[in-house]
């Protein structure tokens, strides 16, 4: 396992430039491009100069650019994301992120699981039924899923399952007053840890519709990718060799799925980034109190520092995810492990 | 993660399917053309003034209002027709900017190689790995809400798509015989890039254009859904969908449904054309 | 009764440019404990024939006629489950490329042990023991079982494949060019393994393009050309007294087989199977072609213990 550890360290080091580039990019976009960001976000010029100066100081904009660049990065790495500048002003952004990120993470994980389950199921089915009507229908599904506008799908599901059938809640993470005491911030996990069954039930029910919305839209790419990989694997030598040894077909299909899944893993990092983008829309549609709605709310308040912190936070998350994906890949593929 | 090879290309190459390519292309191009005509002839075909509020509020679809009316009595059909203008304009102009930047950079990077190529690739791959909607939000939030700014943020977001595709293609074209031949005959680098590489990129550019346009439509709609593009009373699909969302769950589904449907339909049109052309190319190259 | 008899087997590929009869009316039988080798150039249909016995002809290929009777059953009429029980246990196969014949994601031991779980209903522990035995029988070290395929050499992997093929003592082993991807030194060892199986009563059907390999190891040789049988006979007879001009051509093109004779390759190329020549498919390349050869398909003749399909022999009084 020594070489696995070494591999991961190397990959971790390779992630650093990606994070730095993203940080720099966001920094450039937010600080350098349009002149004065405070004025840009306030969108009005009728502010008393002393107040403007105060805001600039709070946002750290009064120092030279290169100092801003490094001090922001340094503070960020220490978990100090700055303070809000408007409504309310002076609140550490880290307290918001500590509240909001677990909500996003919980929904992202569930949506991701749904997309993988649907994607692998449909992809494997399409591969086994290659060239049939089922294969064609699933191809159409994958295209449709990919182009579906999240809010539209979300609203239709809300109407059917929430309003018409009254089976599921359509907004928020949990019923009011039921929130479990916070351990991880992930409600499902927290309610399990504290054996709070009412909270568990409520949080799971609240997760269903947004996860399915997110999951369906993201599953299309997996359907396609897995189908094509699996078609290729099913015609490979070792599958034929399994057949020649009289191994049961169900087992063979399972082994083929494992092999076809491997290249999908490398794609998951990118897919997770797409998922985070889709999160913003999903959270917005389902009033989910996560990072996405946080950004949207702060946009309304024109709270420039919060938006900046949230977006740089996303940059770090993207880097972290690609590291996790590398680790998972290394664990799954013995050719890398040894 | 290795991001430099175009995933997209891989997806296209391996796809052989049960759906006839021709049918996909025809359906897709019909949708695109229909929306395009709708945008061009909006004043002629829309039954009402899309911005005029009337007392006829929240009317369900009927013969006088085919898609119903919204909470301030505007005719949804007219707003849907006019709404096609903004989304098409934003997406097409954004795409043109992305191409104008991404393609030359990609050719340069792939053809010249070296340190510039490595740096550029790393930057582009990083942007590519970042959630496009969030990046667009970042840019749009600084620039302020307007269709032009939306187009600029979309343009930035899709530059890496064109860059990566062009670079990959250029790398393989560079090794091909006719380029070798031109080089041995003493042709200059710029000449080769312009005369030999660029024309050979065109089919792939077309495919990438249609597929990324499908993506850009969704992103544009997302931005305007979040309130980062137009301001009322301009008709816009994403914005209108948002405006009607509160009414949707109380039964006034038509306010949001039709704009939402149009977003998905238009994206589907581009995606189908892209798929069909991609299959044609991959078959031809076999 | 022979262990297996193939009667009038016909395999067709439905390709874009039309139908290709990859195997066209092949008949032969194989005795218990006999080693028969099928020799032919690439495209002769010899590998397709091997896959057909396994019922593993890859699409768009299809068995379109004939019978394969193995141990009293027509293999072409068996359902999936019966077929599965025969594969690996009664008939085993070793493939051309050992590099790609093992699942890259699973340990060799798991893949080998699976065989005993599937066919003998053993639990994993017992099965592992049997897998160890199997590896010992092909003189592979035990650590191979804990290895992943990519950690083994090509020769080792082929030994693993053979160990798996041998382990259930099948009645028939089909080996499709088992040494083509390996170097010559490894080749000898693999052939000896096959021979030891034969000595324990397993029939061997070896598929190869290498006539000298066939001559060194097999009891009988069948020569195929363009999907048809050219000649079939005991190794010694066939090598010393070839009846078919194609067999003779093959022998002449092998360097240094039994004597110092001159090496001459057969002129021309195998036919494009989409447009096979009329009559005898070998006639365009045959130095002894006669008028009839391009007009009528030659009859299949039995001469002593030989089978040959050539107009020359028909003229010399063979019986159809």
PDB file of C-alpha atoms in Angstrom, chain C residues 98-312:
ATOM      1  CA  UNK C  98      -3.301 -14.283 -22.687  1.00  0.00           C
ATOM      2  CA  UNK C  99      -2.747 -10.586 -22.027  1.00  0.00           C
ATOM      3  CA  UNK C 100      -6.423  -9.810 -22.463  1.00  0.00           C
ATOM      4  CA  UNK C 101      -8.052 -13.092 -21.466  1.00  0.00           C
ATOM      5  CA  UNK C 102      -8.175 -12.436 -17.738  1.00  0.00           C
ATOM      6  CA  UNK C 103     -10.346  -9.894 -15.935  1.00  0.00           C
ATOM      7  CA  UNK C 104      -7.928  -7.073 -15.057  1.00  0.00           C
ATOM      8  CA  UNK C 105      -9.846  -6.089 -11.930  1.00  0.00           C
ATOM      9  CA  UNK C 106      -9.914  -9.437 -10.141  1.00  0.00           C
ATOM     10  CA  UNK C 107      -7.189 -11.497  -8.527  1.00  0.00           C
ATOM     11  CA  UNK C 108      -6.111 -14.550 -10.487  1.00  0.00           C
ATOM     12  CA  UNK C 109      -7.027 -16.770  -7.538  1.00  0.00           C
ATOM     13  CA  UNK C 110     -10.582 -15.469  -7.424  1.00  0.00           C
ATOM     14  CA  UNK C 111     -11.028 -16.052 -11.128  1.00  0.00           C
ATOM     15  CA  UNK C 112      -9.632 -19.577 -10.881  1.00  0.00           C
ATOM     16  CA  UNK C 113     -11.546 -20.518  -7.740  1.00  0.00           C
ATOM     17  CA  UNK C 114     -14.782 -19.301  -9.286  1.00  0.00           C
ATOM     18  CA  UNK C 115     -14.638 -22.231 -11.665  1.00  0.00           C
ATOM     19  CA  UNK C 116     -15.004 -24.757  -8.847  1.00  0.00           C
ATOM     20  CA  UNK C 117     -17.748 -22.746  -7.213  1.00  0.00           C
ATOM     21  CA  UNK C 118     -19.721 -22.608 -10.452  1.00  0.00           C
ATOM     22  CA  UNK C 119     -19.244 -26.177 -11.622  1.00  0.00           C
ATOM     23  CA  UNK C 120     -18.737 -28.241  -8.499  1.00  0.00           C
ATOM     24  CA  UNK C 121     -20.658 -26.188  -5.972  1.00  0.00           C
ATOM     25  CA  UNK C 122     -17.673 -25.886  -3.647  1.00  0.00           C
ATOM     26  CA  UNK C 123     -17.459 -23.157  -1.040  1.00  0.00           C
ATOM     27  CA  UNK C 124     -14.822 -20.468  -1.473  1.00  0.00           C
ATOM     28  CA  UNK C 125     -12.295 -22.082   0.862  1.00  0.00           C
ATOM     29  CA  UNK C 126     -12.392 -25.462  -0.856  1.00  0.00           C
ATOM     30  CA  UNK C 127     -12.349 -23.764  -4.213  1.00  0.00           C
ATOM     31  CA  UNK C 128      -9.227 -21.811  -3.270  1.00  0.00           C
ATOM     32  CA  UNK C 129      -7.493 -25.075  -2.398  1.00  0.00           C
ATOM     33  CA  UNK C 130      -8.408 -26.533  -5.752  1.00  0.00           C
ATOM     34  CA  UNK C 131      -7.136 -23.401  -7.445  1.00  0.00           C
ATOM     35  CA  UNK C 132      -3.827 -23.818  -5.627  1.00  0.00           C
ATOM     36  CA  UNK C 133      -3.599 -27.385  -6.898  1.00  0.00           C
ATOM     37  CA  UNK C 134      -4.377 -26.214 -10.394  1.00  0.00           C
ATOM     38  CA  UNK C 135      -1.570 -23.678 -10.322  1.00  0.00           C
ATOM     39  CA  UNK C 136       0.819 -26.313  -9.013  1.00  0.00           C
ATOM     40  CA  UNK C 137      -0.063 -28.607 -11.885  1.00  0.00           C
ATOM     41  CA  UNK C 138       1.155 -26.023 -14.386  1.00  0.00           C
ATOM     42  CA  UNK C 139       4.208 -25.287 -12.219  1.00  0.00           C
ATOM     43  CA  UNK C 140       3.169 -21.767 -11.268  1.00  0.00           C
ATOM     44  CA  UNK C 141       4.211 -20.414  -7.848  1.00  0.00           C
ATOM     45  CA  UNK C 142       1.436 -19.978  -5.306  1.00  0.00           C
ATOM     46  CA  UNK C 143       1.749 -16.195  -5.106  1.00  0.00           C
ATOM     47  CA  UNK C 144       0.236 -16.028  -8.569  1.00  0.00           C
ATOM     48  CA  UNK C 145      -3.147 -16.608  -6.977  1.00  0.00           C
ATOM     49  CA  UNK C 146      -2.887 -13.366  -5.043  1.00  0.00           C
ATOM     50  CA  UNK C 147      -1.682 -11.425  -8.045  1.00  0.00           C
ATOM     51  CA  UNK C 148      -3.623  -9.317 -10.472  1.00  0.00           C
ATOM     52  CA  UNK C 149      -3.248 -10.252 -14.132  1.00  0.00           C
ATOM     53  CA  UNK C 150      -1.132  -7.191 -14.959  1.00  0.00           C
ATOM     54  CA  UNK C 151       1.507  -8.392 -12.503  1.00  0.00           C
ATOM     55  CA  UNK C 152       2.138 -11.595 -14.496  1.00  0.00           C
ATOM     56  CA  UNK C 153       4.048 -12.164 -17.714  1.00  0.00           C
ATOM     57  CA  UNK C 154       2.336 -13.339 -20.873  1.00  0.00           C
ATOM     58  CA  UNK C 155       3.649 -16.870 -20.409  1.00  0.00           C
ATOM     59  CA  UNK C 156       2.456 -16.959 -16.822  1.00  0.00           C
ATOM     60  CA  UNK C 157      -0.965 -15.744 -17.829  1.00  0.00           C
ATOM     61  CA  UNK C 158      -1.272 -18.411 -20.489  1.00  0.00           C
ATOM     62  CA  UNK C 159      -0.324 -21.000 -17.890  1.00  0.00           C
ATOM     63  CA  UNK C 160      -3.065 -19.636 -15.679  1.00  0.00           C
ATOM     64  CA  UNK C 161      -5.514 -19.974 -18.559  1.00  0.00           C
ATOM     65  CA  UNK C 162      -4.379 -23.537 -19.172  1.00  0.00           C
ATOM     66  CA  UNK C 163      -4.494 -24.359 -15.472  1.00  0.00           C
ATOM     67  CA  UNK C 164      -8.100 -23.200 -15.438  1.00  0.00           C
ATOM     68  CA  UNK C 165      -8.869 -25.140 -18.593  1.00  0.00           C
ATOM     69  CA  UNK C 166      -7.280 -28.328 -17.196  1.00  0.00           C
ATOM     70  CA  UNK C 167      -8.607 -28.106 -13.693  1.00  0.00           C
ATOM     71  CA  UNK C 168     -12.006 -29.695 -14.253  1.00  0.00           C
ATOM     72  CA  UNK C 169     -10.529 -32.429 -16.461  1.00  0.00           C
ATOM     73  CA  UNK C 170     -12.574 -31.579 -19.532  1.00  0.00           C
ATOM     74  CA  UNK C 171     -13.119 -34.173 -22.239  1.00  0.00           C
ATOM     75  CA  UNK C 172     -12.068 -31.677 -24.895  1.00  0.00           C
ATOM     76  CA  UNK C 173      -9.682 -28.771 -24.846  1.00  0.00           C
ATOM     77  CA  UNK C 174      -9.759 -26.242 -27.642  1.00  0.00           C
ATOM     78  CA  UNK C 175      -6.627 -24.132 -27.928  1.00  0.00           C
ATOM     79  CA  UNK C 176      -6.865 -21.218 -30.352  1.00  0.00           C
ATOM     80  CA  UNK C 177      -3.343 -20.177 -31.292  1.00  0.00           C
ATOM     81  CA  UNK C 178      -2.299 -20.456 -27.643  1.00  0.00           C
ATOM     82  CA  UNK C 179       1.337 -19.587 -28.284  1.00  0.00           C
ATOM     83  CA  UNK C 180       1.118 -17.035 -31.075  1.00  0.00           C
ATOM     84  CA  UNK C 181       1.429 -14.105 -28.679  1.00  0.00           C
ATOM     85  CA  UNK C 182       4.273 -15.708 -26.730  1.00  0.00           C
ATOM     86  CA  UNK C 183       7.949 -16.160 -27.468  1.00  0.00           C
ATOM     87  CA  UNK C 184       9.360 -19.434 -28.740  1.00  0.00           C
ATOM     88  CA  UNK C 185      10.888 -20.596 -25.473  1.00  0.00           C
ATOM     89  CA  UNK C 186       7.577 -20.300 -23.672  1.00  0.00           C
ATOM     90  CA  UNK C 187       5.817 -22.030 -26.553  1.00  0.00           C
ATOM     91  CA  UNK C 188       7.460 -25.389 -25.911  1.00  0.00           C
ATOM     92  CA  UNK C 189       6.364 -25.418 -22.266  1.00  0.00           C
ATOM     93  CA  UNK C 190       2.765 -24.631 -23.174  1.00  0.00           C
ATOM     94  CA  UNK C 191       2.710 -27.420 -25.768  1.00  0.00           C
ATOM     95  CA  UNK C 192       4.046 -29.878 -23.222  1.00  0.00           C
ATOM     96  CA  UNK C 193       1.245 -28.923 -20.865  1.00  0.00           C
ATOM     97  CA  UNK C 194      -1.298 -29.629 -23.579  1.00  0.00           C
ATOM     98  CA  UNK C 195       0.392 -32.937 -24.257  1.00  0.00           C
ATOM     99  CA  UNK C 196       0.231 -33.934 -20.601  1.00  0.00           C
ATOM    100  CA  UNK C 197      -3.509 -33.263 -20.713  1.00  0.00           C
ATOM    101  CA  UNK C 198      -3.783 -35.460 -23.730  1.00  0.00           C
ATOM    102  CA  UNK C 199      -1.975 -38.246 -21.921  1.00  0.00           C
ATOM    103  CA  UNK C 200      -4.585 -38.054 -19.208  1.00  0.00           C
ATOM    104  CA  UNK C 201      -7.291 -38.684 -21.787  1.00  0.00           C
ATOM    105  CA  UNK C 202      -8.380 -35.194 -22.865  1.00  0.00           C
ATOM    106  CA  UNK C 203      -8.884 -34.677 -26.564  1.00  0.00           C
ATOM    107  CA  UNK C 204      -7.073 -31.638 -27.916  1.00  0.00           C
ATOM    108  CA  UNK C 205      -8.208 -29.450 -30.773  1.00  0.00           C
ATOM    109  CA  UNK C 206      -5.394 -27.066 -31.553  1.00  0.00           C
ATOM    110  CA  UNK C 207      -5.936 -24.172 -33.926  1.00  0.00           C
ATOM    111  CA  UNK C 208      -2.807 -22.756 -35.510  1.00  0.00           C
ATOM    112  CA  UNK C 209      -1.347 -21.260 -38.655  1.00  0.00           C
ATOM    113  CA  UNK C 210       1.936 -22.967 -37.879  1.00  0.00           C
ATOM    114  CA  UNK C 211       2.198 -26.271 -39.720  1.00  0.00           C
ATOM    115  CA  UNK C 212       5.452 -27.267 -38.065  1.00  0.00           C
ATOM    116  CA  UNK C 213       3.892 -26.887 -34.647  1.00  0.00           C
ATOM    117  CA  UNK C 214       1.027 -29.075 -35.807  1.00  0.00           C
ATOM    118  CA  UNK C 215       3.411 -31.667 -37.227  1.00  0.00           C
ATOM    119  CA  UNK C 216       5.395 -31.848 -33.997  1.00  0.00           C
ATOM    120  CA  UNK C 217       2.533 -32.471 -31.624  1.00  0.00           C
ATOM    121  CA  UNK C 218      -0.638 -33.752 -33.192  1.00  0.00           C
ATOM    122  CA  UNK C 219      -2.055 -37.124 -34.119  1.00  0.00           C
ATOM    123  CA  UNK C 220      -4.072 -35.789 -37.010  1.00  0.00           C
ATOM    124  CA  UNK C 221      -4.065 -32.575 -38.993  1.00  0.00           C
ATOM    125  CA  UNK C 222      -6.911 -30.847 -40.769  1.00  0.00           C
ATOM    126  CA  UNK C 223      -6.010 -28.238 -43.356  1.00  0.00           C
ATOM    127  CA  UNK C 224      -8.615 -25.546 -44.033  1.00  0.00           C
ATOM    128  CA  UNK C 225      -8.701 -23.107 -46.893  1.00  0.00           C
ATOM    129  CA  UNK C 226     -11.187 -20.254 -47.261  1.00  0.00           C
ATOM    130  CA  UNK C 227     -13.772 -21.817 -45.002  1.00  0.00           C
ATOM    131  CA  UNK C 228     -13.553 -25.291 -46.526  1.00  0.00           C
ATOM    132  CA  UNK C 229     -11.759 -28.468 -45.711  1.00  0.00           C
ATOM    133  CA  UNK C 230      -8.771 -29.060 -47.976  1.00  0.00           C
ATOM    134  CA  UNK C 231      -7.269 -32.146 -46.459  1.00  0.00           C
ATOM    135  CA  UNK C 232      -7.442 -34.194 -43.299  1.00  0.00           C
ATOM    136  CA  UNK C 233      -5.198 -37.093 -42.309  1.00  0.00           C
ATOM    137  CA  UNK C 234      -2.756 -38.650 -39.880  1.00  0.00           C
ATOM    138  CA  UNK C 235       0.126 -36.308 -39.226  1.00  0.00           C
ATOM    139  CA  UNK C 236       2.770 -38.536 -40.714  1.00  0.00           C
ATOM    140  CA  UNK C 237       0.807 -39.362 -43.867  1.00  0.00           C
ATOM    141  CA  UNK C 238      -0.174 -35.804 -44.454  1.00  0.00           C
ATOM    142  CA  UNK C 239       3.268 -34.361 -43.944  1.00  0.00           C
ATOM    143  CA  UNK C 240       5.114 -36.976 -45.939  1.00  0.00           C
ATOM    144  CA  UNK C 241       2.594 -37.499 -48.688  1.00  0.00           C
ATOM    145  CA  UNK C 242       0.336 -34.463 -49.015  1.00  0.00           C
ATOM    146  CA  UNK C 243      -2.519 -35.038 -51.456  1.00  0.00           C
ATOM    147  CA  UNK C 244      -3.857 -31.522 -51.792  1.00  0.00           C
ATOM    148  CA  UNK C 245      -1.730 -28.946 -53.629  1.00  0.00           C
ATOM    149  CA  UNK C 246      -2.485 -26.445 -50.868  1.00  0.00           C
ATOM    150  CA  UNK C 247      -1.102 -28.795 -48.194  1.00  0.00           C
ATOM    151  CA  UNK C 248       1.933 -29.311 -50.356  1.00  0.00           C
ATOM    152  CA  UNK C 249       2.304 -25.586 -50.758  1.00  0.00           C
ATOM    153  CA  UNK C 250       2.090 -25.078 -47.025  1.00  0.00           C
ATOM    154  CA  UNK C 251       4.727 -27.739 -46.426  1.00  0.00           C
ATOM    155  CA  UNK C 252       7.013 -26.196 -49.017  1.00  0.00           C
ATOM    156  CA  UNK C 253       6.666 -22.822 -47.373  1.00  0.00           C
ATOM    157  CA  UNK C 254       7.761 -24.118 -43.980  1.00  0.00           C
ATOM    158  CA  UNK C 255      11.512 -23.870 -43.579  1.00  0.00           C
ATOM    159  CA  UNK C 256      13.573 -26.850 -42.490  1.00  0.00           C
ATOM    160  CA  UNK C 257      10.739 -29.175 -41.566  1.00  0.00           C
ATOM    161  CA  UNK C 258      12.114 -32.632 -42.196  1.00  0.00           C
ATOM    162  CA  UNK C 259      14.804 -31.966 -44.787  1.00  0.00           C
ATOM    163  CA  UNK C 260      16.907 -29.218 -46.338  1.00  0.00           C
ATOM    164  CA  UNK C 261      14.531 -28.601 -49.175  1.00  0.00           C
ATOM    165  CA  UNK C 262      14.061 -25.212 -50.705  1.00  0.00           C
ATOM    166  CA  UNK C 263      11.537 -22.868 -49.073  1.00  0.00           C
ATOM    167  CA  UNK C 264       8.884 -21.484 -51.401  1.00  0.00           C
ATOM    168  CA  UNK C 265       5.895 -19.571 -50.196  1.00  0.00           C
ATOM    169  CA  UNK C 266       2.539 -20.077 -51.902  1.00  0.00           C
ATOM    170  CA  UNK C 267       1.969 -17.409 -54.461  1.00  0.00           C
ATOM    171  CA  UNK C 268      -0.960 -15.033 -54.235  1.00  0.00           C
ATOM    172  CA  UNK C 269      -3.250 -14.242 -51.357  1.00  0.00           C
ATOM    173  CA  UNK C 270      -6.257 -15.913 -49.760  1.00  0.00           C
ATOM    174  CA  UNK C 271      -9.470 -14.821 -51.484  1.00  0.00           C
ATOM    175  CA  UNK C 272     -11.673 -11.943 -50.402  1.00  0.00           C
ATOM    176  CA  UNK C 273     -14.351 -13.946 -48.645  1.00  0.00           C
ATOM    177  CA  UNK C 274     -17.102 -11.614 -49.780  1.00  0.00           C
ATOM    178  CA  UNK C 275     -16.428 -12.718 -53.372  1.00  0.00           C
ATOM    179  CA  UNK C 276     -15.017 -16.244 -53.152  1.00  0.00           C
ATOM    180  CA  UNK C 277     -13.829 -17.688 -56.475  1.00  0.00           C
ATOM    181  CA  UNK C 278     -16.158 -20.211 -58.119  1.00  0.00           C
ATOM    182  CA  UNK C 279     -15.333 -23.909 -58.090  1.00  0.00           C
ATOM    183  CA  UNK C 280     -12.401 -24.852 -55.929  1.00  0.00           C
ATOM    184  CA  UNK C 281     -11.529 -21.798 -53.860  1.00  0.00           C
ATOM    185  CA  UNK C 282      -7.845 -22.567 -54.135  1.00  0.00           C
ATOM    186  CA  UNK C 283      -7.743 -22.772 -57.924  1.00  0.00           C
ATOM    187  CA  UNK C 284      -6.486 -19.206 -58.577  1.00  0.00           C
ATOM    188  CA  UNK C 285      -3.364 -19.999 -56.571  1.00  0.00           C
ATOM    189  CA  UNK C 286      -3.054 -23.656 -57.449  1.00  0.00           C
ATOM    190  CA  UNK C 287      -0.083 -24.622 -59.645  1.00  0.00           C
ATOM    191  CA  UNK C 288      -1.910 -27.726 -60.837  1.00  0.00           C
ATOM    192  CA  UNK C 289      -5.299 -26.155 -61.530  1.00  0.00           C
ATOM    193  CA  UNK C 290      -7.322 -27.716 -64.329  1.00  0.00           C
ATOM    194  CA  UNK C 291     -10.268 -26.431 -66.265  1.00  0.00           C
ATOM    195  CA  UNK C 292     -12.841 -28.095 -64.039  1.00  0.00           C
ATOM    196  CA  UNK C 293     -11.348 -26.548 -60.884  1.00  0.00           C
ATOM    197  CA  UNK C 294     -12.714 -23.103 -61.720  1.00  0.00           C
ATOM    198  CA  UNK C 295     -16.135 -24.457 -62.640  1.00  0.00           C
ATOM    199  CA  UNK C 296     -17.187 -27.046 -60.126  1.00  0.00           C
ATOM    200  CA  UNK C 297     -16.635 -27.423 -56.447  1.00  0.00           C
ATOM    201  CA  UNK C 298     -14.429 -30.465 -55.884  1.00  0.00           C
ATOM    202  CA  UNK C 299     -16.021 -33.454 -54.145  1.00  0.00           C
ATOM    203  CA  UNK C 300     -14.942 -34.493 -50.674  1.00  0.00           C
ATOM    204  CA  UNK C 301     -13.151 -37.777 -51.075  1.00  0.00           C
ATOM    205  CA  UNK C 302     -12.144 -40.481 -48.617  1.00  0.00           C
ATOM    206  CA  UNK C 303      -8.880 -42.145 -49.547  1.00  0.00           C
ATOM    207  CA  UNK C 304      -7.704 -44.712 -46.999  1.00  0.00           C
ATOM    208  CA  UNK C 305      -7.785 -42.817 -43.746  1.00  0.00           C
ATOM    209  CA  UNK C 306      -7.567 -39.450 -45.469  1.00  0.00           C
ATOM    210  CA  UNK C 307     -10.128 -36.948 -46.539  1.00  0.00           C
ATOM    211  CA  UNK C 308      -9.255 -34.630 -49.344  1.00  0.00           C
ATOM    212  CA  UNK C 309     -11.188 -32.218 -51.471  1.00  0.00           C
ATOM    213  CA  UNK C 310      -9.449 -31.868 -54.827  1.00  0.00           C
ATOM    214  CA  UNK C 311     -10.232 -32.683 -58.458  1.00  0.00           C
ATOM    215  CA  UNK C 312      -6.799 -34.225 -58.930  1.00  0.00           C
TER     216      UNK C 312
END
